[in-house]
mmCIF file of C-alpha atoms in Angstrom:
data_model
loop_
_atom_site.group_PDB
_atom_site.id
_atom_site.type_symbol
_atom_site.label_atom_id
_atom_site.label_comp_id
_atom_site.label_asym_id
_atom_site.label_seq_id
_atom_site.Cartn_x
_atom_site.Cartn_y
_atom_site.Cartn_z
ATOM 1 C CA MET A 743 114.326 125.884 60.709
ATOM 2 C CA ARG A 744 116.359 123.877 58.192
ATOM 3 C CA ALA A 745 115.167 120.421 57.082
ATOM 4 C CA SER A 746 118.144 118.765 58.686
ATOM 5 C CA ARG A 747 117.374 120.369 62.059
ATOM 6 C CA ARG A 748 113.695 119.412 61.782
ATOM 7 C CA ILE A 749 114.648 115.772 61.094
ATOM 8 C CA ALA A 750 117.107 115.782 64.047
ATOM 9 C CA LEU A 751 114.423 117.199 66.345
ATOM 10 C CA ALA A 752 111.853 114.661 65.240
ATOM 11 C CA ALA A 753 114.319 111.858 65.819
ATOM 12 C CA ALA A 754 115.142 113.186 69.289
ATOM 13 C CA LEU A 755 111.471 113.341 70.243
ATOM 14 C CA CYS A 756 111.016 109.821 68.922
ATOM 15 C CA LEU A 757 113.897 108.481 71.028
ATOM 16 C CA ALA A 758 112.618 110.313 74.084
ATOM 17 C CA ALA A 759 109.265 108.690 73.731
ATOM 18 C CA VAL A 760 110.802 105.254 73.383
ATOM 19 C CA ALA A 761 112.972 105.810 76.476
ATOM 20 C CA ALA A 762 109.920 106.815 78.435
ATOM 21 C CA GLY A 763 108.232 103.553 77.419
ATOM 22 C CA ALA A 764 105.318 105.322 75.698
ATOM 23 C CA ALA A 765 103.254 103.559 73.160
ATOM 24 C CA PRO A 766 103.968 104.953 69.670
ATOM 25 C CA GLY A 767 101.370 107.444 68.606
ATOM 26 C CA ARG A 768 102.303 107.664 64.901
ATOM 27 C CA VAL A 769 103.157 104.371 63.185
ATOM 28 C CA VAL A 770 104.107 103.976 59.526
ATOM 29 C CA SER A 771 104.142 100.549 57.891
ATOM 30 C CA LEU A 772 106.160 99.743 54.735
ATOM 31 C CA ASN A 773 105.246 96.120 54.245
ATOM 32 C CA VAL A 774 101.993 94.418 53.271
ATOM 33 C CA CYS A 775 102.276 91.954 56.118
ATOM 34 C CA THR A 776 103.048 94.489 58.836
ATOM 35 C CA ASP A 777 100.253 96.666 57.392
ATOM 36 C CA GLN A 778 97.727 93.989 58.187
ATOM 37 C CA LEU A 779 98.995 93.195 61.661
ATOM 38 C CA ALA A 780 99.027 96.911 62.593
ATOM 39 C CA LEU A 781 95.528 97.374 61.152
ATOM 40 C CA LEU A 782 94.308 94.419 63.200
ATOM 41 C CA ILE A 783 96.025 95.246 66.489
ATOM 42 C CA GLY A 784 96.662 98.991 66.494
ATOM 43 C CA ALA A 785 94.514 101.544 68.303
ATOM 44 C CA PRO A 786 92.322 103.922 66.247
ATOM 45 C CA GLY A 787 94.515 106.573 64.707
ATOM 46 C CA GLN A 788 97.778 104.884 65.736
ATOM 47 C CA LEU A 789 98.633 103.667 62.242
ATOM 48 C CA VAL A 790 99.061 106.690 59.966
ATOM 49 C CA SER A 791 100.218 105.155 56.664
ATOM 50 C CA VAL A 792 100.412 101.753 55.010
ATOM 51 C CA SER A 793 102.172 100.397 51.975
ATOM 52 C CA ARG A 794 100.575 100.559 48.557
ATOM 53 C CA LEU A 795 100.133 96.806 48.480
ATOM 54 C CA ALA A 796 97.922 97.073 51.606
ATOM 55 C CA GLN A 797 95.143 98.461 49.383
ATOM 56 C CA ASP A 798 95.470 95.797 46.682
ATOM 57 C CA PRO A 799 93.077 92.901 47.223
ATOM 58 C CA ARG A 800 95.383 90.611 45.270
ATOM 59 C CA SER A 801 98.047 91.059 47.945
ATOM 60 C CA SER A 802 96.264 91.970 51.187
ATOM 61 C CA ALA A 803 93.462 90.233 53.027
ATOM 62 C CA MET A 804 92.615 93.618 54.624
ATOM 63 C CA ALA A 805 92.609 95.737 51.474
ATOM 64 C CA GLU A 806 89.179 97.195 52.321
ATOM 65 C CA GLU A 807 90.241 98.321 55.822
ATOM 66 C CA ALA A 808 93.448 99.838 54.373
ATOM 67 C CA GLN A 809 91.546 102.123 52.085
ATOM 68 C CA ALA A 810 90.928 104.512 54.969
ATOM 69 C CA LEU A 811 94.635 105.262 55.355
ATOM 70 C CA PRO A 812 97.157 107.097 53.118
ATOM 71 C CA ALA A 813 99.393 104.724 51.201
ATOM 72 C CA ASN A 814 103.159 105.312 50.974
ATOM 73 C CA THR A 815 105.750 104.319 48.420
ATOM 74 C CA ALA A 816 108.304 103.226 51.048
ATOM 75 C CA SER A 817 110.673 106.119 50.458
ATOM 76 C CA ALA A 818 112.577 107.573 53.405
ATOM 77 C CA GLU A 819 111.688 111.158 52.380
ATOM 78 C CA GLU A 820 108.048 110.351 52.394
ATOM 79 C CA VAL A 821 108.216 108.594 55.781
ATOM 80 C CA VAL A 822 110.074 111.549 57.397
ATOM 81 C CA LEU A 823 107.278 113.932 56.362
ATOM 82 C CA LEU A 824 104.828 111.691 58.196
ATOM 83 C CA HIS A 825 106.714 112.292 61.538
ATOM 84 C CA PRO A 826 106.483 108.705 62.789
ATOM 85 C CA ASP A 827 107.750 107.535 66.168
ATOM 86 C CA LEU A 828 107.772 103.916 64.868
ATOM 87 C CA VAL A 829 108.375 102.443 61.444
ATOM 88 C CA ILE A 830 107.526 98.815 60.856
ATOM 89 C CA ALA A 831 108.771 96.916 57.856
ATOM 90 C CA GLY A 832 109.688 93.526 56.409
ATOM 91 C CA SER A 833 113.193 92.079 56.599
ATOM 92 C CA TYR A 834 113.602 92.045 52.845
ATOM 93 C CA THR A 835 111.619 95.038 51.639
ATOM 94 C CA ALA A 836 112.347 98.763 51.563
ATOM 95 C CA ARG A 837 115.922 98.146 52.758
ATOM 96 C CA ALA A 838 117.337 101.410 51.448
ATOM 97 C CA ALA A 839 114.565 103.419 53.126
ATOM 98 C CA THR A 840 114.775 101.596 56.485
ATOM 99 C CA GLN A 841 118.570 101.919 56.609
ATOM 100 C CA MET A 842 118.347 105.628 55.876
ATOM 101 C CA LEU A 843 115.645 106.091 58.533
ATOM 102 C CA GLU A 844 117.776 104.334 61.114
ATOM 103 C CA LYS A 845 120.693 106.544 60.315
ATOM 104 C CA LEU A 846 118.446 109.539 60.908
ATOM 105 C CA GLY A 847 117.503 108.215 64.320
ATOM 106 C CA TYR A 848 114.067 106.792 63.629
ATOM 107 C CA ARG A 849 112.970 103.633 65.334
ATOM 108 C CA VAL A 850 112.585 100.851 62.763
ATOM 109 C CA GLU A 851 111.310 97.354 63.607
ATOM 110 C CA ARG A 852 111.518 94.611 60.964
ATOM 111 C CA PHE A 853 109.411 91.454 60.729
ATOM 112 C CA SER A 854 110.794 88.337 59.036
ATOM 113 C CA PRO A 855 108.396 86.429 56.731
ATOM 114 C CA ALA A 856 106.293 83.953 58.597
ATOM 115 C CA ARG A 857 107.260 80.356 57.744
ATOM 116 C CA SER A 858 104.706 78.617 59.948
ATOM 117 C CA LEU A 859 101.483 79.150 61.858
ATOM 118 C CA GLU A 860 103.580 79.401 65.007
ATOM 119 C CA ASP A 861 105.475 82.322 63.435
ATOM 120 C CA ALA A 862 102.130 83.947 62.858
ATOM 121 C CA ARG A 863 101.279 83.568 66.521
ATOM 122 C CA GLN A 864 104.593 85.180 67.504
ATOM 123 C CA ASN A 865 104.046 88.031 64.994
ATOM 124 C CA ILE A 866 100.729 88.866 66.641
ATOM 125 C CA LEU A 867 102.327 89.065 70.109
ATOM 126 C CA ARG A 868 105.302 91.070 68.915
ATOM 127 C CA MET A 869 103.110 93.618 67.145
ATOM 128 C CA GLY A 870 101.031 93.995 70.291
ATOM 129 C CA ALA A 871 104.143 94.675 72.317
ATOM 130 C CA LEU A 872 105.503 97.205 69.820
ATOM 131 C CA LEU A 873 102.296 99.139 69.674
ATOM 132 C CA GLY A 874 101.613 98.978 73.373
ATOM 133 C CA ARG A 875 98.486 96.898 72.626
ATOM 134 C CA GLU A 876 99.268 93.710 74.447
ATOM 135 C CA ALA A 877 95.636 93.134 75.569
ATOM 136 C CA ARG A 878 94.395 93.460 72.002
ATOM 137 C CA ALA A 879 97.106 91.114 70.747
ATOM 138 C CA ALA A 880 96.151 88.532 73.373
ATOM 139 C CA GLU A 881 92.529 88.768 72.272
ATOM 140 C CA VAL A 882 93.486 88.272 68.627
ATOM 141 C CA LEU A 883 95.751 85.354 69.504
ATOM 142 C CA ALA A 884 93.057 83.650 71.597
ATOM 143 C CA GLY A 885 90.698 83.888 68.630
ATOM 144 C CA PHE A 886 93.414 82.514 66.326
ATOM 145 C CA ASP A 887 94.131 79.548 68.601
ATOM 146 C CA ALA A 888 90.485 78.697 69.130
ATOM 147 C CA ARG A 889 89.720 78.710 65.375
ATOM 148 C CA LEU A 890 92.845 76.745 64.527
ATOM 149 C CA ALA A 891 91.922 74.066 67.097
ATOM 150 C CA ALA A 892 88.440 73.841 65.631
ATOM 151 C CA LEU A 893 89.840 73.456 62.116
ATOM 152 C CA ARG A 894 92.352 70.688 62.937
ATOM 153 C CA GLU A 895 91.101 67.158 62.233
ATOM 154 C CA THR A 896 92.623 63.704 62.005
ATOM 155 C CA PRO A 897 91.419 62.265 58.697
ATOM 156 C CA THR A 898 91.548 58.542 58.095
ATOM 157 C CA ARG A 899 93.176 59.181 54.729
ATOM 158 C CA LYS A 900 94.989 62.261 53.629
ATOM 159 C CA PRO A 901 94.961 63.400 49.977
ATOM 160 C CA ARG A 902 98.379 63.756 48.379
ATOM 161 C CA VAL A 903 98.588 67.408 47.427
ATOM 162 C CA ALA A 904 101.002 69.473 45.316
ATOM 163 C CA TYR A 905 100.930 73.236 45.643
ATOM 164 C CA TYR A 906 102.379 74.182 42.247
ATOM 165 C CA MET A 907 103.749 77.649 41.879
ATOM 166 C CA PRO A 908 105.163 79.718 38.977
ATOM 167 C CA PHE A 909 108.500 78.553 37.511
ATOM 168 C CA ASN A 910 107.871 74.882 38.511
ATOM 169 C CA GLU A 911 108.270 75.553 42.274
ATOM 170 C CA THR A 912 106.607 73.833 45.191
ATOM 171 C CA ALA A 913 106.872 74.222 48.985
ATOM 172 C CA GLY A 914 107.746 71.735 51.689
ATOM 173 C CA ALA A 915 106.896 71.307 55.355
ATOM 174 C CA GLN A 916 109.193 74.112 56.583
ATOM 175 C CA THR A 917 107.218 76.796 54.767
ATOM 176 C CA LEU A 918 104.026 78.642 55.504
ATOM 177 C CA THR A 919 102.326 76.868 52.592
ATOM 178 C CA GLY A 920 103.370 73.496 53.906
ATOM 179 C CA ASP A 921 102.102 74.288 57.393
ATOM 180 C CA ILE A 922 98.751 75.356 55.986
ATOM 181 C CA LEU A 923 98.426 72.071 54.114
ATOM 182 C CA ASN A 924 99.398 70.075 57.187
ATOM 183 C CA ALA A 925 96.865 71.938 59.356
ATOM 184 C CA ALA A 926 94.182 71.160 56.806
ATOM 185 C CA GLY A 927 94.914 67.380 56.996
ATOM 186 C CA MET A 928 96.695 67.047 53.669
ATOM 187 C CA ALA A 929 99.829 65.140 52.699
ATOM 188 C CA ASN A 930 102.310 67.404 50.870
ATOM 189 C CA LEU A 931 103.919 65.899 47.792
ATOM 190 C CA ALA A 932 106.970 68.100 48.438
ATOM 191 C CA ASP A 933 107.629 66.081 51.537
ATOM 192 C CA GLU A 934 107.763 62.877 49.520
ATOM 193 C CA LYS A 935 110.302 64.541 47.249
ATOM 194 C CA GLY A 936 112.508 65.483 50.195
ATOM 195 C CA MET A 937 111.901 69.242 49.838
ATOM 196 C CA ALA A 938 111.865 70.848 53.292
ATOM 197 C CA THR A 939 111.499 74.379 51.928
ATOM 198 C CA ARG A 940 110.959 75.614 48.385
ATOM 199 C CA GLY A 941 112.271 73.702 45.419
ATOM 200 C CA ARG A 942 111.851 72.954 41.719
ATOM 201 C CA LEU A 943 109.485 70.215 40.661
ATOM 202 C CA PRO A 944 109.473 69.624 36.888
ATOM 203 C CA LEU A 945 106.102 69.146 35.270
ATOM 204 C CA GLU A 946 106.983 65.653 34.230
ATOM 205 C CA GLY A 947 107.819 64.758 37.849
ATOM 206 C CA LEU A 948 104.564 66.189 39.047
ATOM 207 C CA LEU A 949 102.500 64.245 36.537
ATOM 208 C CA LEU A 950 104.314 60.984 37.207
ATOM 209 C CA ALA A 951 103.704 61.404 40.985
ATOM 210 C CA GLU A 952 99.935 61.459 40.323
ATOM 211 C CA PRO A 953 98.861 63.625 43.299
ATOM 212 C CA ASP A 954 95.239 63.591 44.247
ATOM 213 C CA LEU A 955 95.001 67.404 44.162
ATOM 214 C CA ILE A 956 97.113 70.013 42.362
ATOM 215 C CA LEU A 957 96.750 73.531 43.719
ATOM 216 C CA VAL A 958 97.704 76.545 41.577
ATOM 217 C CA SER A 959 97.297 80.271 41.947
ATOM 218 C CA ARG A 960 95.011 82.283 39.794
ATOM 219 C CA PRO A 961 96.763 83.673 36.680
ATOM 220 C CA TYR A 962 97.928 87.256 36.451
ATOM 221 C CA ASP A 963 95.668 89.780 34.758
ATOM 222 C CA SER A 964 97.926 89.865 31.731
ATOM 223 C CA PRO A 965 99.887 86.974 30.129
ATOM 224 C CA ALA A 966 103.090 86.165 31.957
ATOM 225 C CA GLN A 967 105.772 83.567 31.542
ATOM 226 C CA ALA A 968 105.793 82.987 35.280
ATOM 227 C CA THR A 969 102.310 81.467 35.251
ATOM 228 C CA SER A 970 102.039 80.145 31.695
ATOM 229 C CA LEU A 971 103.013 76.667 32.760
ATOM 230 C CA LEU A 972 100.136 76.529 35.187
ATOM 231 C CA GLN A 973 97.860 76.569 32.171
ATOM 232 C CA HIS A 974 99.525 73.619 30.512
ATOM 233 C CA PRO A 975 97.046 71.160 28.899
ATOM 234 C CA ALA A 976 98.708 68.208 30.652
ATOM 235 C CA LEU A 977 97.832 69.794 33.990
ATOM 236 C CA GLN A 978 94.320 70.494 32.868
ATOM 237 C CA ALA A 979 93.933 66.883 31.812
ATOM 238 C CA THR A 980 94.773 65.407 35.196
ATOM 239 C CA GLY A 981 91.399 66.258 36.665
ATOM 240 C CA ALA A 982 93.205 67.088 39.927
ATOM 241 C CA LEU A 983 93.700 70.792 39.249
ATOM 242 C CA HIS A 984 92.227 73.355 41.659
ATOM 243 C CA GLN A 985 92.738 77.079 41.503
ATOM 244 C CA VAL A 986 93.482 78.872 44.753
ATOM 245 C CA VAL A 987 91.736 82.165 44.240
ATOM 246 C CA ASP A 988 92.257 83.594 47.752
ATOM 247 C CA SER A 989 96.037 83.919 47.497
ATOM 248 C CA PRO A 990 96.309 86.895 49.965
ATOM 249 C CA ASN A 991 95.371 84.492 52.719
ATOM 250 C CA TRP A 992 98.534 82.465 52.046
ATOM 251 C CA ILE A 993 101.060 85.288 52.116
ATOM 252 C CA CYS A 994 101.369 86.887 55.580
ATOM 253 C CA GLY A 995 101.541 85.683 59.166
ATOM 254 C CA THR A 996 98.092 86.991 60.160
ATOM 255 C CA PRO A 997 94.815 85.358 61.214
ATOM 256 C CA ALA A 998 93.805 85.357 57.525
ATOM 257 C CA LEU A 999 95.970 82.229 57.239
ATOM 258 C CA LEU A 1000 93.124 80.335 58.867
ATOM 259 C CA ASP A 1001 90.851 81.175 55.955
ATOM 260 C CA ALA A 1002 93.372 79.326 53.782
ATOM 261 C CA VAL A 1003 93.350 76.377 56.233
ATOM 262 C CA ALA A 1004 89.547 76.353 56.213
ATOM 263 C CA ALA A 1005 89.401 76.445 52.426
ATOM 264 C CA MET A 1006 91.881 73.510 52.172
ATOM 265 C CA ARG A 1007 89.970 71.529 54.830
ATOM 266 C CA ASP A 1008 86.747 72.027 52.820
ATOM 267 C CA LEU A 1009 88.558 70.942 49.684
ATOM 268 C CA ARG A 1010 89.722 67.815 51.489
ATOM 269 C CA HIS A 1011 86.161 67.123 52.563
ATOM 270 C CA ASP A 1012 85.028 67.401 48.912
ATOM 271 C CA TRP A 1013 87.771 65.014 47.928
ATOM 272 C CA GLU A 1014 86.774 62.540 50.583
ATOM 273 C CA ALA A 1015 83.185 62.652 49.497
ATOM 274 C CA ALA A 1016 84.124 61.887 45.924
ATOM 275 C CA GLN A 1017 86.127 58.739 46.792
#
């Protein structure tokens, strides 16, 4: 049987299963965020491949769990050979591959990046529905909501915080970073500057604002212009600098976000104790 006929047959079988309402038996993920949601919610054996970033602890909060699965390079040819009946991906990653797979008749579902904790809640429910694992998703969501409620506090005074990213960027309230800081009881300097989403904040402006806490990501393993400014002596001299070493917890709309909230709440407690 020629390759084109095999692909057509596989696509037809996939569509038949979807029409019958069957839960997908072979799921391939092409995105580090969908990797983690599928690992968390999927049935044993349901997820057959994850992206390479899934196994990188700098990018994935579930890198250890992902080691048990084959990693893919997000190429359409590679995915076809895995015979999936569902491909899950991000909205902005592996576009060429996902478009080709759709043309071949494969079912592709894309997840937009989470921009809030509420987006994370919706991602959990959607993944449960796609995988036919609604009960598991409800269980995960209940745990998420219970932990978030326990983490939320109403401090008498909020520290003014700047999350300072490579290339002088910071993030406002309408971002996942901003929502994490808000849930932890912190006041985001970006909100003072009128930045609803991401924007540039020159180093001089940051220093003149005198935030109580300045949060930066850990540097790359090798020197990089993107993070060199975060090592600036002027930042070091403020005494407000704190390195966020668990950056995977800030990236994706998964329950790992609550580890970031907990870490920021603990940092706020330390700041309060020092006042």
